[in-house]
Amino acid sequence: MKQISIIMFGLMSNGSLRQANLKMLFERAKQYEKASFKGLFNFINFIDKLRKTSGDMSSAKLIGENEDVVRIMSIHKSKGLEFPVVILAGTGKGFNLQDLNDTILMHQDIGFGPKYIDFESRIEYNTLAKEAIRINAYIETLSEEMRILYVALTRAKEKLIITGIKKDAEKSLKEKENLLELYFNDDGSKINSLLIKKYKTYLDWLELVYLKNKDKIKDVFCIKTHKKDEILKNINKNKQKNKQEQQDFIKKVKEKSDSIYNENDEIINKIKWEYKYSNSILIPTKTSVTKIKEIENENVMSLEEKEEIENIKKYKILTSRPKFIDDKEKITSAQKGTLMHLCIQKMNEKEDYNIFKIEDMINELYKKDIITKNQKDVININKLYEYTKSDLWKELRLAKEICKEKPFYINLSSKDIFKLDTSEDILVQGIIDLYYINSNDELILVDFKTDYIKSGEEDSLIKKYNKQLEIYRKALEESLNKNVSHTYIYSVSLNKCIEL
């Protein structure tokens, strides 16, 4: 293959792409000639094999430096380039300062900065050398980030759009306004360097500049904040709008001519297309039994009940005093339940307990710093004593094997949990309170509940925790390869075993 002549027709349809593809074919031929195989026949066979095996036979790329396209690139890559409109995204992300946390820091002028380790006391802390290098490196990093930000801000010819995510934007702006007054600089036109060092994101720096000069730059610079709820609402509106537009379009096509409308038409199918695995993106890959229980409870609640719970949560956040101000830690009902679970877990079924022995056990937990003084005082000793007189306790004393607080993982179908039309599996984790093998070789599953209920309301407890116990049972049977004979909820409030 001595030479390939290429005639280029620029006026043909899609001529530029055809030319580029021919040039690429010519380059492939030149590369092939350098290999051991030569000749037109072998080259055609080579190209044919590539095509059949889905090899590297893609079309040539036509995009040049001056093409009218959207380009996505890093700030470093954009250096030296200019664009009509630039979107600088992700400015709320913190600077990478991981290197400052290394055990040994190095600097070309200062030298080495190691940690000091006291092996006898088993403590370590930074030496003065390391702190000096760390401060120096921090300032150098901020300086470099400023240079990078300058590059980003000077790429736009006509318009610059800057986006960033912040947890509470309004509060952050107010805080910065106060700090600008506090960190007053003699030169009123500049921001105090101490204030700049305080922040570690581009967004914070840009907000400082805006607040410092907002009267001067209000014609060219403005800040807009969009809350998460507002964005989600707009997304849902757009989804509904798009769906309505699709329906309206299809309706118009039908009205125009029934003869040209075909349900299997490619255009119609593309308009009506929906991602068939959309349900899969709504489910987590991993969850817990507690989370599943919360979802179940939310499903049976009315909208008014959900709103009321949210309002109570917000009220508690606004009105609650910080823990360090309170002289005495307040123990919630949920925490009391956890403490009762802990005591039941620590009790020995072979022991003959009385009130004083249970009290000694709780004091021992306090002495070992497992529980605090306030927690010790709220534990209901009488309920624990009643448990030792229950039928369950008597059966546990005769049990062949007892297992408490056993963690587990199990794969469950998302259909069973979220009632969605998808075949995805979810990894579910949880902890089984108690299971045991009784004297008749039966496997018994027990879950302790501290919810306050009145006698006769046992069904409400079963309804609330039925799904949770069902998962426990399935996990236990798969793990031990043995059927669960009985599943119980032990109500600490009623001192009673309730069978499911």
mmCIF file of N, CA and C in Angstrom, residues 137-212:
data_model
loop_
_atom_site.group_PDB
_atom_site.id
_atom_site.type_symbol
_atom_site.label_atom_id
_atom_site.label_comp_id
_atom_site.label_asym_id
_atom_site.label_seq_id
_atom_site.Cartn_x
_atom_site.Cartn_y
_atom_site.Cartn_z
ATOM 1 N N ALA A 137 2.304 26.527 55.843
ATOM 2 C CA ALA A 137 1.704 25.781 54.728
ATOM 3 C C ALA A 137 0.245 26.182 54.520
ATOM 4 N N TYR A 138 -0.459 26.478 55.608
ATOM 5 C CA TYR A 138 -1.853 26.905 55.519
ATOM 6 C C TYR A 138 -1.969 28.228 54.762
ATOM 7 N N ILE A 139 -1.086 29.173 55.101
ATOM 8 C CA ILE A 139 -1.093 30.477 54.427
ATOM 9 C C ILE A 139 -0.734 30.316 52.946
ATOM 10 N N GLU A 140 0.235 29.443 52.661
ATOM 11 C CA GLU A 140 0.629 29.206 51.266
ATOM 12 C C GLU A 140 -0.520 28.573 50.468
ATOM 13 N N THR A 141 -1.255 27.661 51.113
ATOM 14 C CA THR A 141 -2.395 27.020 50.455
ATOM 15 C C THR A 141 -3.483 28.040 50.134
ATOM 16 N N LEU A 142 -3.762 28.936 51.099
ATOM 17 C CA LEU A 142 -4.768 29.973 50.870
ATOM 18 C C LEU A 142 -4.341 30.907 49.736
ATOM 19 N N SER A 143 -3.051 31.230 49.696
ATOM 20 C CA SER A 143 -2.535 32.102 48.631
ATOM 21 C C SER A 143 -2.711 31.455 47.263
ATOM 22 N N GLU A 144 -2.411 30.144 47.187
ATOM 23 C CA GLU A 144 -2.566 29.415 45.930
ATOM 24 C C GLU A 144 -4.040 29.347 45.515
ATOM 25 N N GLU A 145 -4.925 29.138 46.499
ATOM 26 C CA GLU A 145 -6.358 29.096 46.203
ATOM 27 C C GLU A 145 -6.859 30.454 45.709
ATOM 28 N N MET A 146 -6.288 31.531 46.230
ATOM 29 C CA MET A 146 -6.661 32.869 45.755
ATOM 30 C C MET A 146 -6.258 33.063 44.299
ATOM 31 N N ARG A 147 -5.075 32.564 43.939
ATOM 32 C CA ARG A 147 -4.623 32.677 42.550
ATOM 33 C C ARG A 147 -5.535 31.875 41.617
ATOM 34 N N ILE A 148 -5.936 30.673 42.087
ATOM 35 C CA ILE A 148 -6.836 29.834 41.280
ATOM 36 C C ILE A 148 -8.194 30.513 41.124
ATOM 37 N N LEU A 149 -8.695 31.129 42.205
ATOM 38 C CA LEU A 149 -9.982 31.826 42.147
ATOM 39 C C LEU A 149 -9.912 33.011 41.188
ATOM 40 N N TYR A 150 -8.773 33.697 41.174
ATOM 41 C CA TYR A 150 -8.593 34.822 40.245
ATOM 42 C C TYR A 150 -8.711 34.352 38.796
ATOM 43 N N VAL A 151 -8.090 33.183 38.511
ATOM 44 C CA VAL A 151 -8.184 32.613 37.158
ATOM 45 C C VAL A 151 -9.647 32.331 36.810
ATOM 46 N N ALA A 152 -10.375 31.738 37.748
ATOM 47 C CA ALA A 152 -11.780 31.377 37.494
ATOM 48 C C ALA A 152 -12.642 32.612 37.245
ATOM 49 N N LEU A 153 -12.389 33.687 37.989
ATOM 50 C CA LEU A 153 -13.225 34.885 37.899
ATOM 51 C C LEU A 153 -12.930 35.732 36.659
ATOM 52 N N THR A 154 -11.814 35.465 35.985
ATOM 53 C CA THR A 154 -11.421 36.289 34.831
ATOM 54 C C THR A 154 -11.565 35.545 33.499
ATOM 55 N N ARG A 155 -12.337 34.439 33.475
ATOM 56 C CA ARG A 155 -12.524 33.687 32.223
ATOM 57 C C ARG A 155 -13.726 34.184 31.424
ATOM 58 N N ALA A 156 -14.655 34.884 32.075
ATOM 59 C CA ALA A 156 -15.915 35.262 31.417
ATOM 60 C C ALA A 156 -15.779 36.604 30.706
ATOM 61 N N LYS A 157 -16.341 36.690 29.473
ATOM 62 C CA LYS A 157 -16.354 37.953 28.724
ATOM 63 C C LYS A 157 -17.608 38.771 29.051
ATOM 64 N N GLU A 158 -18.755 38.091 29.176
ATOM 65 C CA GLU A 158 -20.025 38.807 29.321
ATOM 66 C C GLU A 158 -20.720 38.548 30.658
ATOM 67 N N LYS A 159 -20.742 37.277 31.089
ATOM 68 C CA LYS A 159 -21.509 36.960 32.299
ATOM 69 C C LYS A 159 -20.837 35.839 33.080
ATOM 70 N N LEU A 160 -20.800 36.009 34.390
ATOM 71 C CA LEU A 160 -20.233 34.995 35.290
ATOM 72 C C LEU A 160 -21.298 34.567 36.292
ATOM 73 N N ILE A 161 -21.608 33.277 36.314
ATOM 74 C CA ILE A 161 -22.586 32.722 37.262
ATOM 75 C C ILE A 161 -21.831 31.846 38.250
ATOM 76 N N ILE A 162 -21.975 32.143 39.531
ATOM 77 C CA ILE A 162 -21.257 31.404 40.576
ATOM 78 C C ILE A 162 -22.278 30.672 41.427
ATOM 79 N N THR A 163 -22.086 29.363 41.625
ATOM 80 C CA THR A 163 -23.010 28.578 42.456
ATOM 81 C C THR A 163 -22.248 27.912 43.599
ATOM 82 N N GLY A 164 -22.926 27.745 44.705
ATOM 83 C CA GLY A 164 -22.334 27.076 45.863
ATOM 84 C C GLY A 164 -23.417 26.687 46.841
ATOM 85 N N ILE A 165 -23.169 25.646 47.598
ATOM 86 C CA ILE A 165 -24.151 25.145 48.573
ATOM 87 C C ILE A 165 -23.701 25.503 49.981
ATOM 88 N N LYS A 166 -24.625 26.048 50.759
ATOM 89 C CA LYS A 166 -24.339 26.391 52.152
ATOM 90 C C LYS A 166 -25.534 25.997 52.992
ATOM 91 N N LYS A 167 -25.271 25.498 54.182
ATOM 92 C CA LYS A 167 -26.341 24.966 55.028
ATOM 93 C C LYS A 167 -27.365 26.047 55.385
ATOM 94 N N ASP A 168 -26.905 27.204 55.856
ATOM 95 C CA ASP A 168 -27.817 28.295 56.222
ATOM 96 C C ASP A 168 -27.235 29.582 55.670
ATOM 97 N N ALA A 169 -27.583 29.916 54.432
ATOM 98 C CA ALA A 169 -26.969 31.043 53.719
ATOM 99 C C ALA A 169 -27.269 32.382 54.388
ATOM 100 N N GLU A 170 -28.522 32.593 54.796
ATOM 101 C CA GLU A 170 -28.913 33.876 55.388
ATOM 102 C C GLU A 170 -28.179 34.123 56.703
ATOM 103 N N LYS A 171 -28.089 33.092 57.518
ATOM 104 C CA LYS A 171 -27.388 33.207 58.792
ATOM 105 C C LYS A 171 -25.898 33.468 58.567
ATOM 106 N N SER A 172 -25.325 32.794 57.558
ATOM 107 C CA SER A 172 -23.907 32.961 57.243
ATOM 108 C C SER A 172 -23.600 34.390 56.806
ATOM 109 N N LEU A 173 -24.460 34.969 55.967
ATOM 110 C CA LEU A 173 -24.265 36.348 55.511
ATOM 111 C C LEU A 173 -24.342 37.341 56.672
ATOM 112 N N LYS A 174 -25.288 37.111 57.563
ATOM 113 C CA LYS A 174 -25.436 37.983 58.731
ATOM 114 C C LYS A 174 -24.207 37.899 59.632
ATOM 115 N N GLU A 175 -23.696 36.686 59.804
ATOM 116 C CA GLU A 175 -22.508 36.484 60.626
ATOM 117 C C GLU A 175 -21.303 37.215 60.026
ATOM 118 N N LYS A 176 -21.166 37.149 58.702
ATOM 119 C CA LYS A 176 -20.043 37.809 58.028
ATOM 120 C C LYS A 176 -20.139 39.329 58.133
ATOM 121 N N GLU A 177 -21.364 39.857 58.056
ATOM 122 C CA GLU A 177 -21.549 41.305 58.217
ATOM 123 C C GLU A 177 -21.051 41.769 59.579
ATOM 124 N N ASN A 178 -21.397 41.003 60.610
ATOM 125 C CA ASN A 178 -20.962 41.348 61.968
ATOM 126 C C ASN A 178 -19.443 41.255 62.109
ATOM 127 N N LEU A 179 -18.849 40.217 61.501
ATOM 128 C CA LEU A 179 -17.404 40.024 61.593
ATOM 129 C C LEU A 179 -16.635 41.101 60.827
ATOM 130 N N LEU A 180 -17.204 41.579 59.712
ATOM 131 C CA LEU A 180 -16.549 42.656 58.965
ATOM 132 C C LEU A 180 -16.448 43.927 59.810
ATOM 133 N N GLU A 181 -17.472 44.173 60.620
ATOM 134 C CA GLU A 181 -17.423 45.323 61.536
ATOM 135 C C GLU A 181 -16.431 45.082 62.670
ATOM 136 N N LEU A 182 -16.387 43.834 63.140
ATOM 137 C CA LEU A 182 -15.498 43.486 64.252
ATOM 138 C C LEU A 182 -14.028 43.519 63.819
ATOM 139 N N TYR A 183 -13.744 42.916 62.644
ATOM 140 C CA TYR A 183 -12.379 42.902 62.115
ATOM 141 C C TYR A 183 -12.172 44.134 61.232
ATOM 142 N N PHE A 184 -12.287 45.294 61.836
ATOM 143 C CA PHE A 184 -12.168 46.531 61.056
ATOM 144 C C PHE A 184 -10.718 46.765 60.681
ATOM 145 N N ASN A 185 -10.483 47.149 59.418
ATOM 146 C CA ASN A 185 -9.145 47.410 58.917
ATOM 147 C C ASN A 185 -8.944 48.917 58.800
ATOM 148 N N ASP A 186 -7.728 49.375 59.086
ATOM 149 C CA ASP A 186 -7.439 50.812 58.961
ATOM 150 C C ASP A 186 -7.695 51.300 57.546
ATOM 151 N N ASP A 187 -7.323 50.459 56.589
ATOM 152 C CA ASP A 187 -7.623 50.762 55.194
ATOM 153 C C ASP A 187 -9.017 50.226 54.897
ATOM 154 N N GLY A 188 -9.998 51.097 54.881
ATOM 155 C CA GLY A 188 -11.397 50.692 54.765
ATOM 156 C C GLY A 188 -11.731 49.933 53.509
ATOM 157 N N SER A 189 -10.892 50.007 52.472
ATOM 158 C CA SER A 189 -11.200 49.346 51.211
ATOM 159 C C SER A 189 -10.820 47.872 51.195
ATOM 160 N N LYS A 190 -10.049 47.448 52.180
ATOM 161 C CA LYS A 190 -9.562 46.067 52.187
ATOM 162 C C LYS A 190 -10.200 45.271 53.318
ATOM 163 N N ILE A 191 -10.273 43.960 53.109
ATOM 164 C CA ILE A 191 -10.786 43.051 54.148
ATOM 165 C C ILE A 191 -9.619 42.600 55.008
ATOM 166 N N ASN A 192 -9.824 42.577 56.302
ATOM 167 C CA ASN A 192 -8.775 42.167 57.239
ATOM 168 C C ASN A 192 -8.292 40.750 56.900
ATOM 169 N N SER A 193 -6.969 40.575 56.812
ATOM 170 C CA SER A 193 -6.400 39.268 56.436
ATOM 171 C C SER A 193 -6.752 38.174 57.438
ATOM 172 N N LEU A 194 -6.933 38.558 58.719
ATOM 173 C CA LEU A 194 -7.304 37.568 59.740
ATOM 174 C C LEU A 194 -8.679 36.965 59.434
ATOM 175 N N LEU A 195 -9.573 37.779 58.903
ATOM 176 C CA LEU A 195 -10.915 37.317 58.558
ATOM 177 C C LEU A 195 -10.876 36.402 57.338
ATOM 178 N N ILE A 196 -10.010 36.718 56.393
ATOM 179 C CA ILE A 196 -9.868 35.875 55.199
ATOM 180 C C ILE A 196 -9.351 34.495 55.584
ATOM 181 N N LYS A 197 -8.383 34.452 56.514
ATOM 182 C CA LYS A 197 -7.810 33.171 56.958
ATOM 183 C C LYS A 197 -8.829 32.313 57.703
ATOM 184 N N LYS A 198 -9.852 32.959 58.228
ATOM 185 C CA LYS A 198 -10.859 32.240 59.017
ATOM 186 C C LYS A 198 -11.696 31.302 58.135
ATOM 187 N N TYR A 199 -11.867 31.648 56.842
ATOM 188 C CA TYR A 199 -12.746 30.890 55.957
ATOM 189 C C TYR A 199 -11.950 30.034 54.979
ATOM 190 N N LYS A 200 -12.574 28.929 54.548
ATOM 191 C CA LYS A 200 -11.859 27.935 53.746
ATOM 192 C C LYS A 200 -12.630 27.514 52.489
ATOM 193 N N THR A 201 -13.488 28.388 51.974
ATOM 194 C CA THR A 201 -14.183 28.099 50.716
ATOM 195 C C THR A 201 -14.203 29.360 49.859
ATOM 196 N N TYR A 202 -14.295 29.170 48.538
ATOM 197 C CA TYR A 202 -14.410 30.304 47.619
ATOM 198 C C TYR A 202 -15.676 31.101 47.901
ATOM 199 N N LEU A 203 -16.746 30.392 48.209
ATOM 200 C CA LEU A 203 -18.037 31.043 48.437
ATOM 201 C C LEU A 203 -17.963 32.018 49.608
ATOM 202 N N ASP A 204 -17.287 31.628 50.683
ATOM 203 C CA ASP A 204 -17.134 32.516 51.837
ATOM 204 C C ASP A 204 -16.351 33.773 51.463
ATOM 205 N N TRP A 205 -15.283 33.608 50.705
ATOM 206 C CA TRP A 205 -14.486 34.763 50.278
ATOM 207 C C TRP A 205 -15.301 35.709 49.402
ATOM 208 N N LEU A 206 -16.042 35.138 48.473
ATOM 209 C CA LEU A 206 -16.853 35.956 47.565
ATOM 210 C C LEU A 206 -17.948 36.706 48.327
ATOM 211 N N GLU A 207 -18.526 36.057 49.330
ATOM 212 C CA GLU A 207 -19.544 36.720 50.158
ATOM 213 C C GLU A 207 -18.939 37.881 50.936
ATOM 214 N N LEU A 208 -17.722 37.702 51.437
ATOM 215 C CA LEU A 208 -17.037 38.781 52.152
ATOM 216 C C LEU A 208 -16.815 39.989 51.242
ATOM 217 N N VAL A 209 -16.367 39.717 50.020
ATOM 218 C CA VAL A 209 -16.131 40.801 49.052
ATOM 219 C C VAL A 209 -17.438 41.518 48.730
ATOM 220 N N TYR A 210 -18.493 40.743 48.530
ATOM 221 C CA TYR A 210 -19.795 41.340 48.207
ATOM 222 C C TYR A 210 -20.285 42.223 49.353
ATOM 223 N N LEU A 211 -20.230 41.704 50.578
ATOM 224 C CA LEU A 211 -20.729 42.467 51.731
ATOM 225 C C LEU A 211 -19.895 43.711 51.993
ATOM 226 N N LYS A 212 -18.595 43.626 51.711
ATOM 227 C CA LYS A 212 -17.701 44.765 51.925
ATOM 228 C C LYS A 212 -17.958 45.874 50.912
#
